[in-house]
PDB file of C-alpha atoms and ligand atoms in Angstrom:
ATOM      1  CA  UNK A   1      32.403  34.337   0.398  1.00 44.00           C
ATOM      2  CA  UNK A   2      33.728  31.194   1.954  1.00 46.00           C
ATOM      3  CA  UNK A   3      30.521  30.748   3.997  1.00 50.00           C
ATOM      4  CA  UNK A   4      28.218  31.072   0.964  1.00 49.00           C
ATOM      5  CA  UNK A   5      30.414  28.650  -0.959  1.00 50.00           C
ATOM      6  CA  UNK A   6      30.161  26.153   1.825  1.00 52.00           C
ATOM      7  CA  UNK A   7      26.375  26.498   1.787  1.00 54.00           C
ATOM      8  CA  UNK A   8      25.954  26.008  -1.940  1.00 56.00           C
ATOM      9  CA  UNK A   9      28.293  23.037  -1.937  1.00 54.00           C
ATOM     10  CA  UNK A  10      26.622  21.365   0.986  1.00 56.00           C
ATOM     11  CA  UNK A  11      25.392  18.049  -0.324  1.00 61.00           C
ATOM     12  CA  UNK A  12      22.923  17.010   2.302  1.00 65.00           C
ATOM     13  CA  UNK A  13      20.523  19.631   3.543  1.00 76.00           C
ATOM     14  CA  UNK A  14      19.457  18.244   6.942  1.00 75.00           C
ATOM     15  CA  UNK A  15      15.885  19.528   6.463  1.00 78.00           C
ATOM     16  CA  UNK A  16      15.652  17.847   3.061  1.00 74.00           C
ATOM     17  CA  UNK A  17      17.194  14.708   4.492  1.00 76.00           C
ATOM     18  CA  UNK A  18      14.506  14.652   7.171  1.00 77.00           C
ATOM     19  CA  UNK A  19      11.753  14.938   4.540  1.00 76.00           C
ATOM     20  CA  UNK A  20      13.246  12.132   2.476  1.00 76.00           C
ATOM     21  CA  UNK A  21      13.606   9.774   5.405  1.00 77.00           C
ATOM     22  CA  UNK A  22      10.172  10.626   6.818  1.00 76.00           C
ATOM     23  CA  UNK A  23       8.793   9.733   3.423  1.00 76.00           C
ATOM     24  CA  UNK A  24      10.695   6.445   3.259  1.00 77.00           C
ATOM     25  CA  UNK A  25       9.449   5.513   6.715  1.00 84.00           C
ATOM     26  CA  UNK A  26       5.852   6.365   5.721  1.00 87.00           C
ATOM     27  CA  UNK A  27       6.094   4.053   2.696  1.00 88.00           C
ATOM     28  CA  UNK A  28       7.596   1.351   4.858  1.00 91.00           C
ATOM     29  CA  UNK A  29       4.941   1.815   7.547  1.00 93.00           C
ATOM     30  CA  UNK A  30       2.178   1.600   4.945  1.00 93.00           C
ATOM     31  CA  UNK A  31       3.572  -1.715   3.716  1.00 94.00           C
ATOM     32  CA  UNK A  32       3.797  -3.088   7.252  1.00 95.00           C
ATOM     33  CA  UNK A  33       0.347  -1.689   8.025  1.00 95.00           C
ATOM     34  CA  UNK A  34      -1.218  -3.634   5.191  1.00 94.00           C
ATOM     35  CA  UNK A  35       0.453  -6.857   6.318  1.00 94.00           C
ATOM     36  CA  UNK A  36      -0.492  -6.317   9.937  1.00 96.00           C
ATOM     37  CA  UNK A  37      -4.090  -5.334   9.248  1.00 95.00           C
ATOM     38  CA  UNK A  38      -3.827  -1.811  10.660  1.00 97.00           C
ATOM     39  CA  UNK A  39      -6.354  -0.471   8.157  1.00 98.00           C
ATOM     40  CA  UNK A  40     -10.083  -0.281   8.651  1.00 98.00           C
ATOM     41  CA  UNK A  41     -13.000   0.948   6.586  1.00 98.00           C
ATOM     42  CA  UNK A  42     -15.273   3.414   8.314  1.00 98.00           C
ATOM     43  CA  UNK A  43     -18.753   3.982   6.913  1.00 98.00           C
ATOM     44  CA  UNK A  44     -20.627   7.254   6.570  1.00 98.00           C
ATOM     45  CA  UNK A  45     -24.403   7.278   5.932  1.00 98.00           C
ATOM     46  CA  UNK A  46     -26.039   8.740   2.820  1.00 98.00           C
ATOM     47  CA  UNK A  47     -29.727   9.552   3.132  1.00 97.00           C
ATOM     48  CA  UNK A  48     -32.540  10.395   0.716  1.00 97.00           C
ATOM     49  CA  UNK A  49     -34.920  13.375   0.880  1.00 95.00           C
ATOM     50  CA  UNK A  50     -37.192  11.496   3.300  1.00 95.00           C
ATOM     51  CA  UNK A  51     -34.262  10.871   5.646  1.00 93.00           C
ATOM     52  CA  UNK A  52     -34.018   7.166   4.824  1.00 95.00           C
ATOM     53  CA  UNK A  53     -30.594   5.583   4.940  1.00 96.00           C
ATOM     54  CA  UNK A  54     -29.775   4.405   1.403  1.00 96.00           C
ATOM     55  CA  UNK A  55     -26.033   3.949   1.197  1.00 98.00           C
ATOM     56  CA  UNK A  56     -22.707   4.287   2.966  1.00 98.00           C
ATOM     57  CA  UNK A  57     -19.424   5.704   1.752  1.00 98.00           C
ATOM     58  CA  UNK A  58     -16.442   3.594   2.780  1.00 99.00           C
ATOM     59  CA  UNK A  59     -13.629   5.810   4.109  1.00 98.00           C
ATOM     60  CA  UNK A  60     -10.205   4.422   4.879  1.00 98.00           C
ATOM     61  CA  UNK A  61      -8.668   4.750   8.350  1.00 98.00           C
ATOM     62  CA  UNK A  62      -5.202   3.721   9.482  1.00 97.00           C
ATOM     63  CA  UNK A  63      -4.665   2.728  13.097  1.00 97.00           C
ATOM     64  CA  UNK A  64      -0.919   3.166  13.392  1.00 94.00           C
ATOM     65  CA  UNK A  65       0.672   1.632  16.511  1.00 93.00           C
ATOM     66  CA  UNK A  66       2.684   4.828  17.241  1.00 91.00           C
ATOM     67  CA  UNK A  67       1.057   7.594  15.215  1.00 90.00           C
ATOM     68  CA  UNK A  68      -2.487   6.722  16.351  1.00 94.00           C
ATOM     69  CA  UNK A  69      -5.330   7.160  13.911  1.00 96.00           C
ATOM     70  CA  UNK A  70      -4.093   8.529  10.599  1.00 95.00           C
ATOM     71  CA  UNK A  71      -6.574  10.138   8.188  1.00 95.00           C
ATOM     72  CA  UNK A  72      -6.471   9.332   4.467  1.00 97.00           C
ATOM     73  CA  UNK A  73      -5.455  12.887   3.521  1.00 96.00           C
ATOM     74  CA  UNK A  74      -2.159  12.156   5.320  1.00 93.00           C
ATOM     75  CA  UNK A  75      -1.285   8.901   3.555  1.00 95.00           C
ATOM     76  CA  UNK A  76      -3.327   8.537   0.329  1.00 96.00           C
ATOM     77  CA  UNK A  77      -1.244  11.141  -1.575  1.00 93.00           C
ATOM     78  CA  UNK A  78       1.983   9.299  -0.620  1.00 92.00           C
ATOM     79  CA  UNK A  79       0.444   5.917  -1.454  1.00 94.00           C
ATOM     80  CA  UNK A  80      -0.669   7.304  -4.826  1.00 94.00           C
ATOM     81  CA  UNK A  81       2.923   8.048  -5.768  1.00 90.00           C
ATOM     82  CA  UNK A  82       3.794   4.379  -5.607  1.00 88.00           C
ATOM     83  CA  UNK A  83       2.128   1.066  -6.291  1.00 92.00           C
ATOM     84  CA  UNK A  84       1.048   0.954  -2.644  1.00 94.00           C
ATOM     85  CA  UNK A  85      -2.240   2.553  -3.668  1.00 96.00           C
ATOM     86  CA  UNK A  86      -2.959  -0.541  -5.769  1.00 97.00           C
ATOM     87  CA  UNK A  87      -2.555  -2.922  -2.825  1.00 96.00           C
ATOM     88  CA  UNK A  88      -4.548  -0.558  -0.588  1.00 97.00           C
ATOM     89  CA  UNK A  89      -7.236  -0.232  -3.269  1.00 98.00           C
ATOM     90  CA  UNK A  90      -7.554  -4.009  -3.606  1.00 97.00           C
ATOM     91  CA  UNK A  91      -7.899  -4.285   0.159  1.00 98.00           C
ATOM     92  CA  UNK A  92     -10.627  -1.607   0.197  1.00 98.00           C
ATOM     93  CA  UNK A  93     -12.530  -3.380  -2.587  1.00 98.00           C
ATOM     94  CA  UNK A  94     -12.341  -6.774  -0.857  1.00 98.00           C
ATOM     95  CA  UNK A  95     -13.310  -5.364   2.531  1.00 98.00           C
ATOM     96  CA  UNK A  96     -16.269  -3.392   1.142  1.00 98.00           C
ATOM     97  CA  UNK A  97     -17.555  -6.460  -0.743  1.00 98.00           C
ATOM     98  CA  UNK A  98     -17.310  -8.567   2.425  1.00 98.00           C
ATOM     99  CA  UNK A  99     -19.269  -5.842   4.256  1.00 98.00           C
ATOM    100  CA  UNK A 100     -21.969  -5.904   1.562  1.00 98.00           C
ATOM    101  CA  UNK A 101     -22.365  -9.654   2.073  1.00 98.00           C
ATOM    102  CA  UNK A 102     -22.645  -9.192   5.856  1.00 98.00           C
ATOM    103  CA  UNK A 103     -25.226  -6.437   5.414  1.00 98.00           C
ATOM    104  CA  UNK A 104     -27.186  -8.425   2.813  1.00 98.00           C
ATOM    105  CA  UNK A 105     -27.799 -11.128   5.414  1.00 97.00           C
ATOM    106  CA  UNK A 106     -29.677  -8.778   7.778  1.00 95.00           C
ATOM    107  CA  UNK A 107     -33.056  -7.213   6.899  1.00 94.00           C
ATOM    108  CA  UNK A 108     -32.178  -3.808   8.421  1.00 93.00           C
ATOM    109  CA  UNK A 109     -29.144  -3.428   6.147  1.00 96.00           C
ATOM    110  CA  UNK A 110     -30.102  -5.640   3.196  1.00 96.00           C
ATOM    111  CA  UNK A 111     -30.797  -2.794   0.747  1.00 96.00           C
ATOM    112  CA  UNK A 112     -27.733  -0.677   1.567  1.00 98.00           C
ATOM    113  CA  UNK A 113     -25.221   0.223  -1.140  1.00 98.00           C
ATOM    114  CA  UNK A 114     -21.543   0.890  -0.508  1.00 98.00           C
ATOM    115  CA  UNK A 115     -19.545   3.543  -2.350  1.00 98.00           C
ATOM    116  CA  UNK A 116     -15.777   3.073  -2.480  1.00 98.00           C
ATOM    117  CA  UNK A 117     -13.180   5.669  -3.459  1.00 98.00           C
ATOM    118  CA  UNK A 118     -10.959   4.640  -6.330  1.00 98.00           C
ATOM    119  CA  UNK A 119      -7.832   6.616  -7.129  1.00 96.00           C
ATOM    120  CA  UNK A 120      -7.007   7.437 -10.764  1.00 94.00           C
ATOM    121  CA  UNK A 121      -3.921   5.252 -10.654  1.00 94.00           C
ATOM    122  CA  UNK A 122      -6.023   2.297  -9.551  1.00 96.00           C
ATOM    123  CA  UNK A 123      -8.658   2.892 -12.239  1.00 96.00           C
ATOM    124  CA  UNK A 124      -5.937   3.193 -14.899  1.00 94.00           C
ATOM    125  CA  UNK A 125      -4.811  -0.410 -14.338  1.00 95.00           C
ATOM    126  CA  UNK A 126      -5.626  -2.239 -17.580  1.00 95.00           C
ATOM    127  CA  UNK A 127      -7.311  -5.037 -15.620  1.00 97.00           C
ATOM    128  CA  UNK A 128      -9.221  -2.782 -13.188  1.00 97.00           C
ATOM    129  CA  UNK A 129     -12.672  -3.897 -14.372  1.00 98.00           C
ATOM    130  CA  UNK A 130     -11.661  -7.567 -14.227  1.00 98.00           C
ATOM    131  CA  UNK A 131     -10.346  -7.122 -10.693  1.00 98.00           C
ATOM    132  CA  UNK A 132     -13.592  -5.523  -9.506  1.00 98.00           C
ATOM    133  CA  UNK A 133     -15.729  -8.196 -11.113  1.00 98.00           C
ATOM    134  CA  UNK A 134     -13.643 -11.059  -9.762  1.00 98.00           C
ATOM    135  CA  UNK A 135     -13.692  -9.690  -6.205  1.00 98.00           C
ATOM    136  CA  UNK A 136     -17.475  -9.249  -6.488  1.00 98.00           C
ATOM    137  CA  UNK A 137     -17.883 -12.808  -7.764  1.00 98.00           C
ATOM    138  CA  UNK A 138     -15.549 -14.334  -5.164  1.00 98.00           C
ATOM    139  CA  UNK A 139     -17.294 -12.528  -2.306  1.00 98.00           C
ATOM    140  CA  UNK A 140     -20.828 -13.133  -3.513  1.00 98.00           C
ATOM    141  CA  UNK A 141     -21.685  -9.426  -3.170  1.00 98.00           C
ATOM    142  CA  UNK A 142     -24.409  -7.970  -5.390  1.00 98.00           C
ATOM    143  CA  UNK A 143     -22.707  -5.786  -8.060  1.00 98.00           C
ATOM    144  CA  UNK A 144     -25.764  -3.485  -8.069  1.00 98.00           C
ATOM    145  CA  UNK A 145     -24.935  -2.499  -4.477  1.00 98.00           C
ATOM    146  CA  UNK A 146     -21.423  -1.345  -5.269  1.00 98.00           C
ATOM    147  CA  UNK A 147     -20.646   2.205  -6.364  1.00 98.00           C
ATOM    148  CA  UNK A 148     -17.253   3.376  -7.502  1.00 98.00           C
ATOM    149  CA  UNK A 149     -16.393   7.025  -6.776  1.00 98.00           C
ATOM    150  CA  UNK A 150     -14.024   8.545  -9.313  1.00 96.00           C
ATOM    151  CA  UNK A 151     -12.746  12.097  -9.655  1.00 90.00           C
ATOM    152  CA  UNK A 152     -13.009  14.372 -12.657  1.00 84.00           C
ATOM    153  CA  UNK A 153      -9.242  14.276 -13.174  1.00 83.00           C
ATOM    154  CA  UNK A 154      -9.697  10.916 -14.880  1.00 84.00           C
ATOM    155  CA  UNK A 155     -11.202  12.838 -17.765  1.00 79.00           C
ATOM    156  CA  UNK A 156      -7.695  14.086 -18.552  1.00 79.00           C
ATOM    157  CA  UNK A 157      -6.850  10.514 -19.578  1.00 80.00           C
ATOM    158  CA  UNK A 158      -7.799   8.710 -22.739  1.00 86.00           C
ATOM    159  CA  UNK A 159     -11.532   9.375 -22.632  1.00 88.00           C
ATOM    160  CA  UNK A 160     -12.368   6.453 -24.924  1.00 91.00           C
ATOM    161  CA  UNK A 161     -10.726   3.964 -22.557  1.00 93.00           C
ATOM    162  CA  UNK A 162     -12.212   5.627 -19.496  1.00 94.00           C
ATOM    163  CA  UNK A 163     -15.701   5.372 -20.977  1.00 94.00           C
ATOM    164  CA  UNK A 164     -15.162   1.746 -22.057  1.00 96.00           C
ATOM    165  CA  UNK A 165     -14.198   0.781 -18.498  1.00 97.00           C
ATOM    166  CA  UNK A 166     -17.142   2.642 -17.016  1.00 97.00           C
ATOM    167  CA  UNK A 167     -19.497   0.961 -19.514  1.00 98.00           C
ATOM    168  CA  UNK A 168     -18.101  -2.466 -18.640  1.00 98.00           C
ATOM    169  CA  UNK A 169     -18.774  -1.860 -14.939  1.00 98.00           C
ATOM    170  CA  UNK A 170     -22.217  -0.404 -15.597  1.00 98.00           C
ATOM    171  CA  UNK A 171     -23.198  -3.423 -17.709  1.00 98.00           C
ATOM    172  CA  UNK A 172     -22.517  -5.599 -14.643  1.00 98.00           C
ATOM    173  CA  UNK A 173     -24.587  -3.318 -12.419  1.00 98.00           C
ATOM    174  CA  UNK A 174     -21.769  -1.411 -10.709  1.00 98.00           C
ATOM    175  CA  UNK A 175     -22.613   2.296 -10.296  1.00 98.00           C
ATOM    176  CA  UNK A 176     -20.198   5.068 -11.206  1.00 97.00           C
ATOM    177  CA  UNK A 177     -20.198   8.253  -9.184  1.00 97.00           C
ATOM    178  CA  UNK A 178     -18.248  11.417 -10.035  1.00 95.00           C
ATOM    179  CA  UNK A 179     -16.704  12.647  -6.764  1.00 94.00           C
ATOM    180  CA  UNK A 180     -15.842  16.219  -5.715  1.00 90.00           C
ATOM    181  CA  UNK A 181     -17.795  17.483  -8.691  1.00 91.00           C
ATOM    182  CA  UNK A 182     -17.086  21.073  -9.636  1.00 84.00           C
ATOM    183  CA  UNK A 183     -13.546  21.237  -8.218  1.00 84.00           C
ATOM    184  CA  UNK A 184     -11.469  19.625 -10.945  1.00 77.00           C
ATOM    185  CA  UNK A 185     -11.118  19.598 -14.649  1.00 69.00           C
ATOM    186  CA  UNK A 186     -14.600  19.113 -15.956  1.00 66.00           C
ATOM    187  CA  UNK A 187     -15.571  18.930 -19.543  1.00 67.00           C
ATOM    188  CA  UNK A 188     -19.280  19.250 -19.953  1.00 74.00           C
ATOM    189  CA  UNK A 189     -18.888  17.851 -23.470  1.00 73.00           C
ATOM    190  CA  UNK A 190     -17.618  14.543 -22.096  1.00 79.00           C
ATOM    191  CA  UNK A 191     -19.954  14.479 -19.140  1.00 86.00           C
ATOM    192  CA  UNK A 192     -22.948  13.539 -21.239  1.00 86.00           C
ATOM    193  CA  UNK A 193     -20.988  10.650 -22.784  1.00 89.00           C
ATOM    194  CA  UNK A 194     -20.039   9.190 -19.413  1.00 92.00           C
ATOM    195  CA  UNK A 195     -22.173   6.313 -18.122  1.00 95.00           C
ATOM    196  CA  UNK A 196     -22.290   7.694 -14.600  1.00 95.00           C
ATOM    197  CA  UNK A 197     -25.222   7.324 -12.213  1.00 96.00           C
ATOM    198  CA  UNK A 198     -24.361  10.133  -9.814  1.00 96.00           C
ATOM    199  CA  UNK A 199     -22.554  13.425  -9.227  1.00 95.00           C
ATOM    200  CA  UNK A 200     -21.266  14.244  -5.768  1.00 96.00           C
ATOM    201  CA  UNK A 201     -21.392  17.972  -5.092  1.00 95.00           C
ATOM    202  CA  UNK A 202     -18.152  18.913  -3.388  1.00 94.00           C
ATOM    203  CA  UNK A 203     -18.253  19.939   0.257  1.00 96.00           C
ATOM    204  CA  UNK A 204     -16.573  23.261  -0.568  1.00 95.00           C
ATOM    205  CA  UNK A 205     -19.766  24.459  -2.312  1.00 95.00           C
ATOM    206  CA  UNK A 206     -22.067  23.196   0.431  1.00 97.00           C
ATOM    207  CA  UNK A 207     -20.101  24.807   3.271  1.00 97.00           C
ATOM    208  CA  UNK A 208     -21.078  28.415   2.550  1.00 96.00           C
ATOM    209  CA  UNK A 209     -24.318  27.792   0.730  1.00 97.00           C
ATOM    210  CA  UNK A 210     -26.339  29.910   3.176  1.00 97.00           C
ATOM    211  CA  UNK A 211     -24.137  32.997   2.861  1.00 97.00           C
ATOM    212  CA  UNK A 212     -22.586  32.767  -0.594  1.00 97.00           C
ATOM    213  CA  UNK A 213     -24.931  33.442  -3.523  1.00 96.00           C
ATOM    214  CA  UNK A 214     -22.134  32.251  -5.855  1.00 95.00           C
ATOM    215  CA  UNK A 215     -21.918  28.850  -4.175  1.00 95.00           C
ATOM    216  CA  UNK A 216     -25.706  28.576  -4.108  1.00 96.00           C
ATOM    217  CA  UNK A 217     -25.902  29.250  -7.832  1.00 95.00           C
ATOM    218  CA  UNK A 218     -23.103  26.774  -8.587  1.00 93.00           C
ATOM    219  CA  UNK A 219     -25.041  24.113  -6.692  1.00 95.00           C
ATOM    220  CA  UNK A 220     -28.217  25.061  -8.512  1.00 96.00           C
ATOM    221  CA  UNK A 221     -26.400  24.650 -11.821  1.00 93.00           C
ATOM    222  CA  UNK A 222     -24.996  21.251 -10.843  1.00 94.00           C
ATOM    223  CA  UNK A 223     -28.460  20.057  -9.749  1.00 96.00           C
ATOM    224  CA  UNK A 224     -29.989  21.206 -13.051  1.00 95.00           C
ATOM    225  CA  UNK A 225     -27.175  19.550 -14.967  1.00 93.00           C
ATOM    226  CA  UNK A 226     -27.653  16.252 -13.118  1.00 94.00           C
ATOM    227  CA  UNK A 227     -31.395  16.435 -13.642  1.00 94.00           C
ATOM    228  CA  UNK A 228     -30.987  17.036 -17.378  1.00 93.00           C
ATOM    229  CA  UNK A 229     -28.531  14.148 -17.653  1.00 93.00           C
ATOM    230  CA  UNK A 230     -30.952  11.908 -15.764  1.00 94.00           C
ATOM    231  CA  UNK A 231     -28.551  11.146 -12.944  1.00 95.00           C
ATOM    232  CA  UNK A 232     -28.598  11.595  -9.161  1.00 96.00           C
ATOM    233  CA  UNK A 233     -26.797  14.334  -7.250  1.00 97.00           C
ATOM    234  CA  UNK A 234     -25.536  13.838  -3.703  1.00 98.00           C
ATOM    235  CA  UNK A 235     -24.555  16.831  -1.589  1.00 98.00           C
ATOM    236  CA  UNK A 236     -21.546  16.105   0.623  1.00 97.00           C
ATOM    237  CA  UNK A 237     -20.478  17.824   3.819  1.00 98.00           C
ATOM    238  CA  UNK A 238     -24.001  18.686   4.995  1.00 98.00           C
ATOM    239  CA  UNK A 239     -23.513  19.762   8.610  1.00 98.00           C
ATOM    240  CA  UNK A 240     -26.632  21.723   9.521  1.00 98.00           C
ATOM    241  CA  UNK A 241     -30.350  21.342   9.032  1.00 97.00           C
ATOM    242  CA  UNK A 242     -30.417  24.826   7.460  1.00 98.00           C
ATOM    243  CA  UNK A 243     -27.998  23.601   4.774  1.00 98.00           C
ATOM    244  CA  UNK A 244     -30.088  20.467   4.232  1.00 98.00           C
ATOM    245  CA  UNK A 245     -33.294  22.516   3.888  1.00 97.00           C
ATOM    246  CA  UNK A 246     -31.644  24.962   1.478  1.00 97.00           C
ATOM    247  CA  UNK A 247     -30.352  22.085  -0.676  1.00 98.00           C
ATOM    248  CA  UNK A 248     -33.718  20.301  -0.580  1.00 97.00           C
ATOM    249  CA  UNK A 249     -35.322  23.542  -1.716  1.00 96.00           C
ATOM    250  CA  UNK A 250     -33.028  23.580  -4.751  1.00 95.00           C
ATOM    251  CA  UNK A 251     -34.176  20.043  -5.574  1.00 95.00           C
ATOM    252  CA  UNK A 252     -31.374  18.015  -4.017  1.00 97.00           C
ATOM    253  CA  UNK A 253     -32.564  14.513  -3.108  1.00 97.00           C
ATOM    254  CA  UNK A 254     -29.540  12.861  -1.526  1.00 98.00           C
ATOM    255  CA  UNK A 255     -27.308  13.988   1.307  1.00 98.00           C
ATOM    256  CA  UNK A 256     -24.185  13.032   3.207  1.00 98.00           C
ATOM    257  CA  UNK A 257     -22.509  14.813   6.087  1.00 98.00           C
ATOM    258  CA  UNK A 258     -22.031  15.107   9.826  1.00 98.00           C
ATOM    259  CA  UNK A 259     -25.703  16.155  10.205  1.00 98.00           C
ATOM    260  CA  UNK A 260     -26.684  12.554   9.415  1.00 97.00           C
ATOM    261  CA  UNK A 261     -23.623  10.822  10.797  1.00 97.00           C
ATOM    262  CA  UNK A 262     -19.849  10.823  10.861  1.00 97.00           C
ATOM    263  CA  UNK A 263     -17.806   8.020   9.336  1.00 98.00           C
ATOM    264  CA  UNK A 264     -17.792   5.204  11.939  1.00 98.00           C
ATOM    265  CA  UNK A 265     -16.492   1.625  12.231  1.00 98.00           C
ATOM    266  CA  UNK A 266     -18.875  -1.147  11.043  1.00 97.00           C
ATOM    267  CA  UNK A 267     -20.009  -2.117  14.560  1.00 96.00           C
ATOM    268  CA  UNK A 268     -21.017   1.458  15.308  1.00 97.00           C
ATOM    269  CA  UNK A 269     -22.687   1.793  11.911  1.00 97.00           C
ATOM    270  CA  UNK A 270     -24.834  -1.260  12.711  1.00 94.00           C
ATOM    271  CA  UNK A 271     -25.955   0.392  15.973  1.00 91.00           C
ATOM    272  CA  UNK A 272     -26.791   3.539  13.992  1.00 85.00           C
ATOM    273  CA  UNK A 273     -28.948   1.468  11.624  1.00 90.00           C
ATOM    274  CA  UNK A 274     -30.813  -0.106  14.540  1.00 85.00           C
ATOM    275  CA  UNK A 275     -31.538   3.307  16.063  1.00 80.00           C
ATOM    276  CA  UNK A 276     -32.790   4.744  12.752  1.00 70.00           C
ATOM    277  CA  UNK A 277     -36.576   4.699  12.404  1.00 61.00           C
ATOM    278  CA  UNK A 278     -37.890   1.937  10.140  1.00 54.00           C
ATOM    279  CA  UNK A 279     -39.634   3.138   6.996  1.00 51.00           C
TER     280      UNK A 279
HETATM  281  P1  C2E B   1     -13.925  12.333  -0.102  1.00 88.28           P
HETATM  282  O1  C2E B   1     -14.079  11.147  -0.984  1.00 88.28           O
HETATM  283  O2  C2E B   1     -14.393  13.636  -0.631  1.00 88.28           O
HETATM  284  O3  C2E B   1     -14.635  11.932   1.260  1.00 88.28           O
HETATM  285  C1  C2E B   1     -15.377  12.812   2.041  1.00 88.28           C
HETATM  286  C2  C2E B   1     -14.543  13.373   3.174  1.00 88.28           C
HETATM  287  O4  C2E B   1     -15.299  14.376   3.841  1.00 88.28           O
HETATM  288  C3  C2E B   1     -14.206  12.346   4.230  1.00 88.28           C
HETATM  289  O5  C2E B   1     -12.940  12.698   4.762  1.00 88.28           O
HETATM  290  C4  C2E B   1     -15.304  12.572   5.278  1.00 88.28           C
HETATM  291  O6  C2E B   1     -14.935  12.138   6.556  1.00 88.28           O
HETATM  292  C5  C2E B   1     -15.441  14.056   5.206  1.00 88.28           C
HETATM  293  N1  C2E B   1     -16.772  14.514   5.612  1.00 88.28           N
HETATM  294  C6  C2E B   1     -17.943  13.884   5.461  1.00 88.28           C
HETATM  295  N2  C2E B   1     -18.969  14.628   5.922  1.00 88.28           N
HETATM  296  C7  C2E B   1     -18.434  15.775   6.368  1.00 88.28           C
HETATM  297  C8  C2E B   1     -18.986  16.971   6.973  1.00 88.28           C
HETATM  298  O7  C2E B   1     -20.192  17.103   7.170  1.00 88.28           O
HETATM  299  N3  C2E B   1     -18.101  17.954   7.294  1.00 88.28           N
HETATM  300  C9  C2E B   1     -16.767  17.840   7.076  1.00 88.28           C
HETATM  301  N4  C2E B   1     -15.980  18.853   7.453  1.00 88.28           N
HETATM  302  N5  C2E B   1     -16.208  16.731   6.520  1.00 88.28           N
HETATM  303  C10 C2E B   1     -17.035  15.714   6.168  1.00 88.28           C
HETATM  304  P2  C2E B   1     -11.840  11.592   5.019  1.00 88.28           P
HETATM  305  O8  C2E B   1     -12.466  10.325   5.527  1.00 88.28           O
HETATM  306  O9  C2E B   1     -10.757  12.214   5.833  1.00 88.28           O
HETATM  307  O10 C2E B   1     -11.294  11.285   3.570  1.00 88.28           O
HETATM  308  C11 C2E B   1     -10.623  12.274   2.847  1.00 88.28           C
HETATM  309  C12 C2E B   1     -10.380  11.849   1.427  1.00 88.28           C
HETATM  310  O11 C2E B   1      -9.485  10.734   1.354  1.00 88.28           O
HETATM  311  C13 C2E B   1     -11.637  11.385   0.712  1.00 88.28           C
HETATM  312  O12 C2E B   1     -12.360  12.519   0.298  1.00 88.28           O
HETATM  313  C14 C2E B   1     -11.047  10.581  -0.410  1.00 88.28           C
HETATM  314  O13 C2E B   1     -10.639  11.419  -1.475  1.00 88.28           O
HETATM  315  C15 C2E B   1      -9.826   9.978   0.225  1.00 88.28           C
HETATM  316  N6  C2E B   1     -10.115   8.575   0.623  1.00 88.28           N
HETATM  317  C16 C2E B   1     -10.749   8.118   1.720  1.00 88.28           C
HETATM  318  N7  C2E B   1     -10.847   6.772   1.699  1.00 88.28           N
HETATM  319  C17 C2E B   1     -10.244   6.375   0.549  1.00 88.28           C
HETATM  320  C18 C2E B   1     -10.015   5.089  -0.072  1.00 88.28           C
HETATM  321  O14 C2E B   1     -10.408   4.017   0.429  1.00 88.28           O
HETATM  322  N8  C2E B   1      -9.339   5.103  -1.265  1.00 88.28           N
HETATM  323  C19 C2E B   1      -8.915   6.262  -1.866  1.00 88.28           C
HETATM  324  N9  C2E B   1      -8.286   6.183  -3.049  1.00 88.28           N
HETATM  325  N10 C2E B   1      -9.135   7.468  -1.335  1.00 88.28           N
HETATM  326  C20 C2E B   1      -9.782   7.526  -0.133  1.00 88.28           C
HETATM  327 CA1   CA B   2     -15.628  10.114  -2.008  1.00 88.28          CA
HETATM  328 CA1   CA B   3     -16.060  13.850  -2.187  1.00 88.28          CA
HETATM  329 CA1   CA B   4     -13.353  15.761  -1.204  1.00 88.28          CA
END
């Protein structure tokens, strides 16, 4: 029919047009946001089995003048499709190193480590290791206090190169943590070749641990695996004391989640540290 013909020939679908222009404005806003310092790192506590604060994960927040606070799940995927993630990643690295230096100067925070999230695209840069080491050197931060969280999907890349980069960071004291463990492509064959110091057990397994025997046994397997490899395992997304106790019972020795604290701006994190009992 004439109507159908008109539809198939229509060049611009208004809905599609809206998606395309929303996307272009997001990219543009991200660029402006970086220039105008609209980003901030929030910090979420990680505690050991005695409840002592040992580290903080740096989580990116975007304070957009019109959109309000934007969570990383809303802009990281878009940033990852362009080189914007590289500029954002550099900013995260520099800001976390500056925070380490600030914390190193105060006894209450002097031993804290910071874990930063690094996207695959960022890690794939040929000079990634050099960039990390030069930011560490320029800031004066202790490399042993920096952890880099990577996802399993990196293992789809050239494994030889991935391992070489990890080794180069490890040699300088930088820790490598495998994030969201259990959710992605994981090759147990490669895992033992990777110079990682830590596995992070994905929140999706922790969530239903009390009611799902499957999730409980997956976590048990991951903990055994980590133990056998001689590396740490951190449970993420721990929201209740019952979950914490269950995990501790399975041998988990490090925890992160709302039970211990939400991600907060640095000033609030410092207050949290002051309130925490001294060990
Ligand atoms: P992720 O690395 O798995 O980070 C943990 C996420 O779980 C964070 O979400 C955190 O706020 C949330 N979370 C922590 N504890 C709990 C809990 O007890 N319950 C629940 N329901 N959630 C909890 P957030 O901050 O929205 O970040 C989402 C993701 O965005 C991160 O997942 C990470 O993949 C990515 N991301 C965040 N910051 C950066 C960054 O600086 N660079 C890159 N490349 N990615 C980042
Ligand atoms: Ca992470
Ligand atoms: Ca994670
Ligand atoms: Ca996650």
